Short mmCIF file of C-alpha atoms and ligand atoms in Angstrom, two decimals:
data_model
loop_
_atom_site.label_atom_id
_atom_site.label_comp_id
_atom_site.label_asym_id
_atom_site.label_seq_id
_atom_site.Cartn_x
_atom_site.Cartn_y
_atom_site.Cartn_z
CA MET A 168 328.90 311.02 -8.22
CA ASN A 169 329.59 308.41 -5.60
CA ASP A 170 332.83 306.47 -5.56
CA ALA A 171 331.24 303.08 -6.30
CA VAL A 172 329.58 304.43 -9.46
CA SER A 173 332.95 305.86 -10.55
CA ARG A 174 334.60 302.47 -9.96
CA ALA A 175 331.85 300.75 -11.93
CA ALA A 176 332.29 303.18 -14.81
CA GLU A 177 336.06 302.57 -14.79
CA ALA A 178 335.50 298.79 -14.94
CA LEU A 179 333.10 299.27 -17.86
CA LYS A 180 335.26 301.72 -19.84
CA SER A 181 337.88 299.08 -20.67
CA ALA A 182 335.28 296.42 -21.60
CA ARG A 183 334.01 295.43 -25.06
CA ARG A 184 331.63 292.56 -24.19
CA VAL A 185 329.09 293.47 -21.50
CA VAL A 186 325.98 291.67 -20.28
CA ALA A 187 323.13 293.02 -18.14
CA LEU A 188 321.11 290.45 -16.18
CA THR A 189 317.89 292.06 -14.95
CA GLY A 190 315.10 291.10 -12.59
CA ALA A 191 311.84 292.52 -11.32
CA GLY A 192 313.59 295.29 -9.38
CA VAL A 193 314.36 297.13 -12.63
CA SER A 194 310.60 297.45 -13.29
CA LYS A 195 309.69 298.34 -9.70
CA GLU A 196 309.97 302.11 -10.29
CA SER A 197 307.56 301.75 -13.20
CA GLY A 198 305.00 300.56 -10.67
CA VAL A 199 305.30 296.83 -11.42
CA PRO A 200 305.49 294.88 -8.12
CA THR A 201 308.43 292.53 -7.66
CA TYR A 202 307.92 288.84 -6.98
CA ARG A 203 309.11 289.16 -3.39
CA ASP A 204 306.65 291.96 -2.81
CA ALA A 205 303.59 290.48 -1.18
CA LEU A 206 300.91 289.38 -3.61
CA ALA A 207 298.17 291.99 -3.33
CA GLY A 208 294.45 292.28 -3.78
CA LEU A 209 292.48 289.23 -4.87
CA TRP A 210 295.58 287.10 -4.88
CA ALA A 211 296.96 288.14 -1.49
CA ASN A 212 296.10 284.76 0.03
CA HIS A 213 297.64 282.70 -2.78
CA SER A 214 301.25 281.59 -3.13
CA PHE A 215 303.18 282.60 -6.23
CA GLU A 216 303.73 278.90 -6.94
CA ASP A 217 299.91 278.41 -6.94
CA LEU A 218 299.57 281.04 -9.62
CA ALA A 219 302.67 280.40 -11.75
CA SER A 220 302.73 276.63 -12.27
CA PRO A 221 301.01 274.09 -14.55
CA GLU A 222 299.60 272.38 -11.44
CA GLY A 223 298.15 275.66 -10.16
CA PHE A 224 296.64 276.32 -13.59
CA ARG A 225 295.08 272.85 -13.75
CA ARG A 226 293.71 273.30 -10.21
CA ASP A 227 292.10 276.66 -10.94
CA PRO A 228 292.52 277.78 -14.57
CA ALA A 229 290.13 280.72 -14.18
CA MET A 230 292.02 282.20 -11.21
CA VAL A 231 295.44 281.83 -12.87
CA TRP A 232 294.19 283.21 -16.20
CA ASP A 233 292.56 286.20 -14.41
CA TRP A 234 295.78 286.92 -12.46
CA TYR A 235 297.79 287.12 -15.68
CA ALA A 236 295.01 289.11 -17.40
CA ALA A 237 295.17 291.62 -14.53
CA ARG A 238 298.98 291.81 -14.91
CA ARG A 239 298.64 292.38 -18.68
CA SER A 240 296.14 295.17 -18.07
CA GLN A 241 298.48 296.76 -15.51
CA LEU A 242 301.41 296.52 -17.91
CA ARG A 243 299.46 298.50 -20.51
CA GLU A 244 299.17 301.34 -17.97
CA VAL A 245 302.84 301.58 -16.94
CA ARG A 246 305.84 303.12 -18.67
CA PRO A 247 309.55 302.35 -18.76
CA ASN A 248 311.40 304.19 -15.98
CA ALA A 249 314.68 306.13 -16.01
CA GLY A 250 316.56 302.89 -15.39
CA HIS A 251 315.24 301.25 -18.57
CA TYR A 252 316.16 304.28 -20.69
CA ALA A 253 319.60 304.63 -19.09
CA LEU A 254 320.39 300.94 -19.63
CA ALA A 255 319.54 301.33 -23.33
CA ARG A 256 321.94 304.33 -23.50
CA ILE A 257 324.68 302.41 -21.67
CA ALA A 258 324.34 299.57 -24.20
CA THR A 259 325.18 301.96 -27.08
CA HIS A 260 328.63 302.49 -25.54
CA PHE A 261 329.70 298.89 -26.26
CA PRO A 262 330.20 296.90 -29.47
CA ASP A 263 328.74 293.80 -27.82
CA PHE A 264 326.00 294.35 -25.20
CA VAL A 265 323.29 291.80 -24.36
CA THR A 266 320.40 292.34 -21.95
CA ILE A 267 319.30 289.07 -20.38
CA THR A 268 316.05 289.53 -18.49
CA GLN A 269 314.00 287.35 -16.15
CA ASN A 270 311.15 289.83 -16.53
CA VAL A 271 308.11 288.98 -18.63
CA ASP A 272 307.18 292.61 -19.21
CA ASP A 273 308.14 294.54 -22.36
CA LEU A 274 309.63 297.56 -20.60
CA HIS A 275 313.22 296.96 -21.80
CA GLU A 276 311.94 296.98 -25.39
CA ARG A 277 309.87 300.08 -24.78
CA GLY A 278 312.86 301.70 -23.05
CA GLY A 279 314.96 301.31 -26.18
CA SER A 280 317.10 298.27 -25.39
CA ARG A 281 317.92 296.18 -28.45
CA ASP A 282 319.54 292.75 -28.00
CA ILE A 283 317.25 291.32 -25.28
CA ILE A 284 317.05 287.67 -24.19
CA HIS A 285 313.83 286.78 -22.32
CA LEU A 286 314.55 283.78 -20.11
CA HIS A 287 311.04 283.54 -18.58
CA GLY A 288 308.87 284.39 -21.58
CA HIS A 289 306.51 287.23 -22.39
CA LEU A 290 303.44 288.28 -20.40
CA MET A 291 301.81 289.86 -23.45
CA GLU A 292 302.01 286.63 -25.48
CA THR A 293 299.48 283.77 -25.34
CA LYS A 294 299.62 280.13 -26.51
CA CYS A 295 297.70 276.86 -26.24
CA PHE A 296 298.17 275.18 -22.84
CA PHE A 297 298.45 271.86 -24.71
CA ASP A 298 300.86 273.21 -27.36
CA CYS A 299 298.45 271.80 -29.95
CA ARG A 300 300.47 273.39 -32.77
CA GLY A 301 303.87 273.54 -31.07
CA SER A 302 304.95 275.81 -28.23
CA SER A 303 306.14 278.54 -30.58
CA THR A 304 302.62 278.98 -32.02
CA LEU A 305 301.16 282.12 -30.44
CA VAL A 306 297.52 283.19 -30.42
CA ASP A 307 296.73 286.82 -31.19
CA GLU A 308 294.89 288.56 -28.34
CA ALA A 309 292.26 289.77 -30.83
CA VAL A 310 291.19 286.15 -31.26
CA PHE A 311 290.04 285.87 -27.65
CA ALA A 312 289.58 289.49 -26.50
CA GLY A 313 286.38 289.87 -24.53
CA SER A 314 285.58 286.15 -24.70
CA GLU A 315 283.37 285.11 -21.83
CA GLY A 316 284.81 283.15 -18.96
CA SER A 317 288.44 282.33 -18.54
CA PRO A 318 290.69 280.92 -19.82
CA PRO A 319 289.44 281.36 -23.41
CA PRO A 320 289.44 278.40 -25.82
CA CYS A 321 292.39 277.83 -28.16
CA PRO A 322 291.18 278.76 -31.69
CA HIS A 323 292.89 275.64 -33.05
CA CYS A 324 291.87 272.90 -30.62
CA GLY A 325 289.22 274.50 -28.40
CA ARG A 326 291.09 273.74 -25.16
CA TRP A 327 292.67 276.24 -22.69
CA LEU A 328 294.90 279.17 -23.65
CA ARG A 329 297.71 280.23 -21.28
CA PRO A 330 300.27 283.04 -21.04
CA ASN A 331 303.55 282.41 -22.87
CA VAL A 332 305.62 282.61 -19.66
CA VAL A 333 307.82 280.02 -17.95
CA TRP A 334 306.06 278.47 -14.93
CA PHE A 335 307.66 276.76 -11.96
CA GLY A 336 308.77 273.28 -12.92
CA GLU A 337 308.99 274.17 -16.62
CA MET A 338 312.11 274.39 -18.79
CA LEU A 339 313.44 277.75 -19.93
CA PRO A 340 313.25 278.34 -23.71
CA PRO A 341 316.33 276.30 -24.79
CA GLU A 342 317.70 278.70 -27.42
CA ALA A 343 317.27 281.72 -25.12
CA PHE A 344 319.06 279.98 -22.27
CA ARG A 345 321.85 278.73 -24.56
CA ARG A 346 322.44 282.29 -25.81
CA ALA A 347 322.35 283.63 -22.25
CA GLN A 348 324.88 281.08 -21.02
CA GLN A 349 327.22 281.87 -23.92
CA ALA A 350 326.94 285.62 -23.33
CA ALA A 351 327.59 285.15 -19.59
CA ALA A 352 330.59 282.88 -20.19
CA THR A 353 332.29 285.30 -22.59
CA CYS A 354 331.50 288.74 -21.17
CA GLU A 355 334.07 290.96 -19.46
CA VAL A 356 331.57 292.75 -17.21
CA MET A 357 328.10 291.65 -16.01
CA LEU A 358 325.68 294.20 -14.57
CA VAL A 359 323.29 292.32 -12.26
CA ILE A 360 320.33 294.62 -11.77
CA GLY A 361 317.26 294.23 -9.57
CA THR A 362 317.27 290.50 -8.96
CA SER A 363 317.23 288.55 -5.72
CA GLY A 364 319.26 285.79 -7.40
CA LEU A 365 317.01 283.12 -5.91
CA VAL A 366 315.57 281.39 -8.96
CA TYR A 367 317.77 279.04 -11.03
CA PRO A 368 319.01 278.50 -13.64
CA ALA A 369 318.92 282.28 -14.32
CA ALA A 370 320.52 282.98 -10.94
CA GLY A 371 323.51 280.83 -11.96
CA LEU A 372 324.49 283.16 -14.81
CA PRO A 373 326.50 285.59 -12.63
CA MET A 374 328.58 282.66 -11.37
CA THR A 375 329.14 281.56 -14.99
CA ALA A 376 330.33 285.09 -15.78
CA GLU A 377 332.56 285.31 -12.72
CA LEU A 378 334.13 281.91 -13.50
CA GLY A 379 334.82 283.28 -16.97
CA GLY A 380 336.77 286.14 -15.43
CA ALA A 381 334.08 288.83 -15.67
CA VAL A 382 333.74 291.67 -13.21
CA ILE A 383 330.29 291.44 -11.52
CA ILE A 384 328.63 294.77 -10.75
CA GLU A 385 325.43 294.49 -8.68
CA ILE A 386 322.76 297.21 -8.63
CA ASN A 387 320.24 296.58 -5.86
CA PRO A 388 319.09 298.42 -2.73
CA GLU A 389 319.73 295.24 -0.73
CA ASP A 390 322.29 292.46 -0.41
CA THR A 391 321.37 289.30 -2.33
CA ASP A 392 322.73 285.82 -2.92
CA ILE A 393 324.79 287.32 -5.73
CA SER A 394 326.41 290.04 -3.62
CA ARG A 395 329.21 287.73 -2.44
CA ILE A 396 330.63 287.46 -5.98
CA ALA A 397 330.00 291.11 -6.89
CA ALA A 398 333.29 293.03 -7.09
CA ILE A 399 331.30 296.29 -7.08
CA ARG A 400 327.96 296.73 -5.25
CA LEU A 401 325.91 299.78 -6.11
CA ARG A 402 323.35 300.00 -3.34
CA GLY A 403 320.25 301.85 -4.45
CA ALA A 404 317.39 301.94 -6.93
CA SER A 405 318.25 301.12 -10.53
CA GLY A 406 316.18 304.11 -11.68
CA GLU A 407 318.66 306.35 -9.84
CA ILE A 408 321.94 304.46 -10.30
CA LEU A 409 321.72 303.55 -14.00
CA PRO A 410 321.36 307.21 -15.10
CA GLN A 411 324.43 308.05 -12.95
CA LEU A 412 326.33 305.21 -14.63
CA ALA A 413 325.23 306.37 -18.09
CA GLU A 414 326.39 309.91 -17.25
CA ALA A 415 329.76 308.60 -16.03
CA LEU A 416 330.14 306.79 -19.38
CA GLY A 417 329.17 309.94 -21.25
CA VAL A 418 326.04 308.41 -22.89
P1 OAD B 564 312.47 289.30 -6.89
O1 OAD B 564 311.17 289.91 -6.49
O2 OAD B 564 312.87 287.96 -6.38
O3 OAD B 564 313.66 290.29 -6.48
C1 OAD B 564 313.57 291.65 -6.81
C2 OAD B 564 314.90 292.28 -6.45
O4 OAD B 564 314.83 293.64 -6.83
C3 OAD B 564 315.19 292.25 -4.96
O5 OAD B 564 316.53 291.84 -4.75
C4 OAD B 564 315.01 293.71 -4.52
O6 OAD B 564 315.93 294.07 -3.48
C5 OAD B 564 315.37 294.43 -5.79
N1 OAD B 564 314.78 295.77 -5.94
C6 OAD B 564 313.65 296.25 -5.39
N2 OAD B 564 313.46 297.53 -5.80
C7 OAD B 564 314.49 297.83 -6.65
C8 OAD B 564 314.87 298.97 -7.41
N3 OAD B 564 314.13 300.10 -7.38
N4 OAD B 564 315.99 298.91 -8.16
C9 OAD B 564 316.75 297.78 -8.19
N5 OAD B 564 316.45 296.66 -7.49
C10 OAD B 564 315.33 296.70 -6.74
O7 OAD B 564 312.49 289.32 -8.48
P2 OAD B 564 313.46 288.49 -9.42
O8 OAD B 564 314.81 288.36 -8.85
O9 OAD B 564 313.34 289.07 -10.78
O10 OAD B 564 310.43 283.56 -12.11
O11 OAD B 564 312.73 287.05 -9.44
C11 OAD B 564 313.32 286.05 -10.23
C12 OAD B 564 312.23 285.13 -10.67
O12 OAD B 564 311.46 284.68 -9.53
C13 OAD B 564 311.19 285.77 -11.57
O13 OAD B 564 311.62 285.88 -12.89
C14 OAD B 564 310.05 284.78 -11.43
C15 OAD B 564 310.08 284.57 -9.92
O14 OAD B 564 309.65 283.29 -9.57
C16 OAD B 564 309.45 282.90 -12.82
O15 OAD B 564 308.33 283.33 -12.87
C17 OAD B 564 309.91 281.65 -13.48
#
């Protein structure tokens, strides 16, 4: 086991309140492209902001809906990787462990993690673009499966449906972000896994944790904006490092 993993395990062993903040890198080894990977296929010549914003949706609702439909189909084909399973095992070692994720996939849930806070929503959930019955009202996929054209009509008001994810320029779900801020401010260790740390306010959570006295442990093959406040930097793929960390903790 490498020295940095041993140091990370030592920092964790004396902790009771631990938070994991995850990004797209933790799903990369499941075959889900990260956001900084180039957009591929039909969407290669579009910007991410074009596809993940209310303005982009209004400009071309069919293209945006089809991009998310393609991502939902892909997500049905992929599985959690060793990193997801190891993180769920690591969580069992602590009385208070929260996984805060920027990811909109359900791989942490399928990998066995329990207390998960989704800051950017859920790819597999759908709601009315106009929130005709309130933004928490979801529409079951069976209602619109196979409907012609895209995006399908809201069953309540007949206007567009949209994925229940946070788009550029939109607020994070207030209760989720409040919980995440509280967990970050009170934790003793924060594992920052597979995120470039470029998109706020999620990217501000490690600073909140560090200001609260937490030890920041970063797991990423590359340096990021968060590296400068990481006391321990585990350079490598989360699917390889998290199982080593779980083994060092004996879980
Ligand atoms: P990014 O694509 O910005 O960053 C992915 C990070 O994962 C990078 O730092 C990579 O170095 C790292 N990485 C790649 N492979 C990895 C592996 N096998 N193990 C661990 N790390 C690996 O994705 P996010 O940081 O999650 O927001 O992006 C944050 C937000 O930007 C997303 O939630 C999305 C996007 O705009 C919204 O949609 C609102």
